[in-house]
Amino acid sequence: MPQKFLTIEQLENTEYYYGGMWADSVKLTKGEYYHEDPSMTNRFSVLMDELKATGDLDGDGQIDAVVILNENGATGPGTRYFVPVLNQGGVPVSQEAYAISRSPISLIAIEDGILTVESARHRDGDGNCCPSQLVREMFEFEDGRLNSVSFEELN
């Protein structure tokens, strides 16, 4: 059977089930979702990050993806999520999200079914602007969700 790849356009226009603070799911359009509430109490946005990873997450031979969604509320930045997206015959199917910190990510990759993420995290004494602890965390996709299987400090 020929390989069907997920396109950036598909990923940017998919419904994501992520269990966020303001909504359980959102349908992105060109990588964005905006909810405007006249009362301003429930205004929020969800934006897809440019960083994405592709590779076979579930062992079916299809190239899946992991996207990063950034949820922002009326008062500022909210939560970030890794969302696995399975490739089911060329159709993207969102899976359970994994909440992550808003720290800068330097690497996100999928190899041999493992999602590897390298990022900076705050150490005691770091200012809000400047996380200095470099870490690597590895995840497996199992039973419809990402599970952390390894964590190490790099410096």
PDB file of C-alpha atoms in Angstrom:
ATOM      1  CA  MET A   1       0.000   0.000   0.000  1.00  0.00           C
ATOM      2  CA  PRO A   2       1.487   3.400  -0.930  1.00  0.00           C
ATOM      3  CA  GLN A   3       2.418   5.756   1.875  1.00  0.00           C
ATOM      4  CA  LYS A   4       0.031   8.676   2.378  1.00  0.00           C
ATOM      5  CA  PHE A   5       1.660  11.641   4.058  1.00  0.00           C
ATOM      6  CA  LEU A   6       0.009  14.259   6.227  1.00  0.00           C
ATOM      7  CA  THR A   7       0.498  17.729   4.794  1.00  0.00           C
ATOM      8  CA  ILE A   8       1.178  20.961   6.677  1.00  0.00           C
ATOM      9  CA  GLU A   9      -2.133  22.241   5.299  1.00  0.00           C
ATOM     10  CA  GLN A  10      -3.962  19.259   6.803  1.00  0.00           C
ATOM     11  CA  LEU A  11      -2.265  19.741  10.190  1.00  0.00           C
ATOM     12  CA  GLU A  12      -3.081  23.470  10.164  1.00  0.00           C
ATOM     13  CA  ASN A  13      -6.779  22.761   9.457  1.00  0.00           C
ATOM     14  CA  THR A  14      -7.504  19.846  11.800  1.00  0.00           C
ATOM     15  CA  GLU A  15      -9.739  19.587  14.850  1.00  0.00           C
ATOM     16  CA  TYR A  16      -7.615  19.027  17.936  1.00  0.00           C
ATOM     17  CA  TYR A  17      -8.911  17.433  21.126  1.00  0.00           C
ATOM     18  CA  TYR A  18      -6.609  18.735  23.789  1.00  0.00           C
ATOM     19  CA  GLY A  19      -8.616  19.375  26.979  1.00  0.00           C
ATOM     20  CA  GLY A  20      -7.441  22.952  27.355  1.00  0.00           C
ATOM     21  CA  MET A  21      -8.350  25.474  29.977  1.00  0.00           C
ATOM     22  CA  TRP A  22     -11.022  27.145  27.837  1.00  0.00           C
ATOM     23  CA  ALA A  23     -12.135  24.387  25.460  1.00  0.00           C
ATOM     24  CA  ASP A  24     -11.888  20.620  25.044  1.00  0.00           C
ATOM     25  CA  SER A  25     -11.305  20.884  21.312  1.00  0.00           C
ATOM     26  CA  VAL A  26     -10.749  23.475  18.613  1.00  0.00           C
ATOM     27  CA  LYS A  27     -10.852  23.373  14.812  1.00  0.00           C
ATOM     28  CA  LEU A  28      -7.838  25.270  13.519  1.00  0.00           C
ATOM     29  CA  THR A  29      -7.954  27.317  10.341  1.00  0.00           C
ATOM     30  CA  LYS A  30      -4.529  27.996   8.860  1.00  0.00           C
ATOM     31  CA  GLY A  31      -3.010  26.996  12.213  1.00  0.00           C
ATOM     32  CA  GLU A  32      -5.108  29.389  14.304  1.00  0.00           C
ATOM     33  CA  TYR A  33      -8.279  29.490  16.370  1.00  0.00           C
ATOM     34  CA  TYR A  34      -9.727  32.605  18.000  1.00  0.00           C
ATOM     35  CA  HIS A  35     -12.686  32.711  20.369  1.00  0.00           C
ATOM     36  CA  GLU A  36     -14.003  36.204  20.985  1.00  0.00           C
ATOM     37  CA  ASP A  37     -16.388  36.637  23.903  1.00  0.00           C
ATOM     38  CA  PRO A  38     -18.103  40.042  24.258  1.00  0.00           C
ATOM     39  CA  SER A  39     -17.818  39.783  28.049  1.00  0.00           C
ATOM     40  CA  MET A  40     -14.020  39.362  27.653  1.00  0.00           C
ATOM     41  CA  THR A  41     -14.082  36.658  30.336  1.00  0.00           C
ATOM     42  CA  ASN A  42     -13.781  33.755  27.913  1.00  0.00           C
ATOM     43  CA  ARG A  43     -11.649  35.199  25.109  1.00  0.00           C
ATOM     44  CA  PHE A  44      -8.803  32.930  24.049  1.00  0.00           C
ATOM     45  CA  SER A  45      -6.744  31.747  21.109  1.00  0.00           C
ATOM     46  CA  VAL A  46      -4.972  28.551  20.129  1.00  0.00           C
ATOM     47  CA  LEU A  47      -2.040  28.802  17.734  1.00  0.00           C
ATOM     48  CA  MET A  48      -0.021  26.012  16.178  1.00  0.00           C
ATOM     49  CA  ASP A  49       3.716  26.348  16.691  1.00  0.00           C
ATOM     50  CA  GLU A  50       6.004  26.189  13.667  1.00  0.00           C
ATOM     51  CA  LEU A  51       7.913  23.302  15.275  1.00  0.00           C
ATOM     52  CA  LYS A  52       6.469  19.908  14.391  1.00  0.00           C
ATOM     53  CA  ALA A  53       7.799  16.365  14.323  1.00  0.00           C
ATOM     54  CA  THR A  54       6.981  13.560  11.901  1.00  0.00           C
ATOM     55  CA  GLY A  55       7.613   9.830  12.096  1.00  0.00           C
ATOM     56  CA  ASP A  56       5.816   6.581  12.845  1.00  0.00           C
ATOM     57  CA  LEU A  57       4.465   6.890  16.397  1.00  0.00           C
ATOM     58  CA  ASP A  58       2.187   3.862  16.581  1.00  0.00           C
ATOM     59  CA  GLY A  59       4.113   1.223  14.588  1.00  0.00           C
ATOM     60  CA  ASP A  60       1.654   0.994  11.672  1.00  0.00           C
ATOM     61  CA  GLY A  61       4.193   2.098   9.052  1.00  0.00           C
ATOM     62  CA  GLN A  62       2.431   5.437   8.411  1.00  0.00           C
ATOM     63  CA  ILE A  63       4.149   8.775   9.016  1.00  0.00           C
ATOM     64  CA  ASP A  64       2.368  10.439  11.938  1.00  0.00           C
ATOM     65  CA  ALA A  65       2.997  13.869  13.456  1.00  0.00           C
ATOM     66  CA  VAL A  66       3.265  15.671  16.772  1.00  0.00           C
ATOM     67  CA  VAL A  67       2.241  19.319  16.759  1.00  0.00           C
ATOM     68  CA  ILE A  68       2.593  21.952  19.454  1.00  0.00           C
ATOM     69  CA  LEU A  69      -0.462  24.033  20.338  1.00  0.00           C
ATOM     70  CA  ASN A  70      -0.124  27.267  22.304  1.00  0.00           C
ATOM     71  CA  GLU A  71      -3.231  28.272  24.230  1.00  0.00           C
ATOM     72  CA  ASN A  72      -3.456  31.944  25.219  1.00  0.00           C
ATOM     73  CA  GLY A  73      -6.127  33.546  27.383  1.00  0.00           C
ATOM     74  CA  ALA A  74      -7.374  37.099  27.747  1.00  0.00           C
ATOM     75  CA  THR A  75      -4.772  37.721  30.454  1.00  0.00           C
ATOM     76  CA  GLY A  76      -1.766  36.320  28.588  1.00  0.00           C
ATOM     77  CA  PRO A  77       0.023  33.071  27.807  1.00  0.00           C
ATOM     78  CA  GLY A  78      -1.640  29.901  28.983  1.00  0.00           C
ATOM     79  CA  THR A  79      -0.525  26.335  28.386  1.00  0.00           C
ATOM     80  CA  ARG A  80       1.355  24.538  25.614  1.00  0.00           C
ATOM     81  CA  TYR A  81       0.477  21.052  24.452  1.00  0.00           C
ATOM     82  CA  PHE A  82       2.092  18.290  22.434  1.00  0.00           C
ATOM     83  CA  VAL A  83      -0.667  16.697  20.372  1.00  0.00           C
ATOM     84  CA  PRO A  84       0.009  13.418  18.580  1.00  0.00           C
ATOM     85  CA  VAL A  85      -1.723  13.192  15.211  1.00  0.00           C
ATOM     86  CA  LEU A  86      -2.067   9.724  13.764  1.00  0.00           C
ATOM     87  CA  ASN A  87      -2.041   9.236  10.005  1.00  0.00           C
ATOM     88  CA  GLN A  88      -5.021   7.044   9.199  1.00  0.00           C
ATOM     89  CA  GLY A  89      -4.848   6.527   5.450  1.00  0.00           C
ATOM     90  CA  GLY A  90      -3.799  10.120   4.817  1.00  0.00           C
ATOM     91  CA  VAL A  91      -6.362  11.575   7.245  1.00  0.00           C
ATOM     92  CA  PRO A  92      -5.031  13.319  10.390  1.00  0.00           C
ATOM     93  CA  VAL A  93      -6.637  12.060  13.620  1.00  0.00           C
ATOM     94  CA  SER A  94      -5.857  14.037  16.780  1.00  0.00           C
ATOM     95  CA  GLN A  95      -5.025  12.066  19.922  1.00  0.00           C
ATOM     96  CA  GLU A  96      -4.860  12.950  23.628  1.00  0.00           C
ATOM     97  CA  ALA A  97      -2.688  16.000  24.304  1.00  0.00           C
ATOM     98  CA  TYR A  98       0.233  16.239  26.728  1.00  0.00           C
ATOM     99  CA  ALA A  99       0.574  19.563  28.576  1.00  0.00           C
ATOM    100  CA  ILE A 100       4.107  20.976  28.601  1.00  0.00           C
ATOM    101  CA  SER A 101       5.869  24.061  29.940  1.00  0.00           C
ATOM    102  CA  ARG A 102       6.155  27.213  27.858  1.00  0.00           C
ATOM    103  CA  SER A 103       9.946  26.977  27.901  1.00  0.00           C
ATOM    104  CA  PRO A 104      11.831  27.268  24.612  1.00  0.00           C
ATOM    105  CA  ILE A 105      12.103  24.023  22.627  1.00  0.00           C
ATOM    106  CA  SER A 106      15.297  23.470  20.658  1.00  0.00           C
ATOM    107  CA  LEU A 107      14.550  20.003  19.224  1.00  0.00           C
ATOM    108  CA  ILE A 108      11.460  17.895  18.572  1.00  0.00           C
ATOM    109  CA  ALA A 109      11.864  14.658  16.611  1.00  0.00           C
ATOM    110  CA  ILE A 110      10.333  11.198  16.178  1.00  0.00           C
ATOM    111  CA  GLU A 111      12.617   8.221  15.619  1.00  0.00           C
ATOM    112  CA  ASP A 112      11.815   4.520  16.079  1.00  0.00           C
ATOM    113  CA  GLY A 113       8.452   5.420  17.630  1.00  0.00           C
ATOM    114  CA  ILE A 114      10.011   7.688  20.276  1.00  0.00           C
ATOM    115  CA  LEU A 115       9.319  11.431  20.504  1.00  0.00           C
ATOM    116  CA  THR A 116      12.431  13.281  21.695  1.00  0.00           C
ATOM    117  CA  VAL A 117      12.203  16.851  22.956  1.00  0.00           C
ATOM    118  CA  GLU A 118      15.061  19.092  24.051  1.00  0.00           C
ATOM    119  CA  SER A 119      14.154  22.291  25.846  1.00  0.00           C
ATOM    120  CA  ALA A 120      15.275  24.846  28.400  1.00  0.00           C
ATOM    121  CA  ARG A 121      13.694  24.853  31.844  1.00  0.00           C
ATOM    122  CA  HIS A 122      14.028  27.180  34.783  1.00  0.00           C
ATOM    123  CA  ARG A 123      16.471  26.432  37.571  1.00  0.00           C
ATOM    124  CA  ASP A 124      16.146  27.982  40.995  1.00  0.00           C
ATOM    125  CA  GLY A 125      17.217  31.592  40.654  1.00  0.00           C
ATOM    126  CA  ASP A 126      16.583  31.914  36.904  1.00  0.00           C
ATOM    127  CA  GLY A 127      14.649  34.978  35.835  1.00  0.00           C
ATOM    128  CA  ASN A 128      11.362  34.517  33.992  1.00  0.00           C
ATOM    129  CA  CYS A 129      13.097  35.501  30.766  1.00  0.00           C
ATOM    130  CA  CYS A 130      15.955  33.116  30.924  1.00  0.00           C
ATOM    131  CA  PRO A 131      15.625  29.394  31.657  1.00  0.00           C
ATOM    132  CA  SER A 132      19.108  27.894  31.837  1.00  0.00           C
ATOM    133  CA  GLN A 133      18.597  24.162  32.478  1.00  0.00           C
ATOM    134  CA  LEU A 134      18.799  22.190  29.227  1.00  0.00           C
ATOM    135  CA  VAL A 135      16.832  18.939  29.349  1.00  0.00           C
ATOM    136  CA  ARG A 136      15.965  16.032  27.082  1.00  0.00           C
ATOM    137  CA  GLU A 137      12.690  14.175  27.549  1.00  0.00           C
ATOM    138  CA  MET A 138      11.573  11.124  25.605  1.00  0.00           C
ATOM    139  CA  PHE A 139       8.007   9.922  25.099  1.00  0.00           C
ATOM    140  CA  GLU A 140       6.338   6.767  23.790  1.00  0.00           C
ATOM    141  CA  PHE A 141       2.886   6.760  22.244  1.00  0.00           C
ATOM    142  CA  GLU A 142       0.867   4.039  23.924  1.00  0.00           C
ATOM    143  CA  ASP A 143      -2.856   3.480  24.506  1.00  0.00           C
ATOM    144  CA  GLY A 144      -3.719   6.688  22.624  1.00  0.00           C
ATOM    145  CA  ARG A 145      -1.438   9.015  24.569  1.00  0.00           C
ATOM    146  CA  LEU A 146       2.147  10.186  25.019  1.00  0.00           C
ATOM    147  CA  ASN A 147       3.917   8.809  28.083  1.00  0.00           C
ATOM    148  CA  SER A 148       7.215  10.179  29.372  1.00  0.00           C
ATOM    149  CA  VAL A 149       9.777   7.361  29.458  1.00  0.00           C
ATOM    150  CA  SER A 150      13.052   9.234  30.000  1.00  0.00           C
ATOM    151  CA  PHE A 151      14.187  12.585  31.375  1.00  0.00           C
ATOM    152  CA  GLU A 152      17.747  13.867  31.664  1.00  0.00           C
ATOM    153  CA  GLU A 153      19.478  17.140  32.394  1.00  0.00           C
ATOM    154  CA  LEU A 154      22.007  18.058  29.714  1.00  0.00           C
ATOM    155  CA  ASN A 155      24.034  20.695  31.574  1.00  0.00           C
TER     156      ASN A 155
END
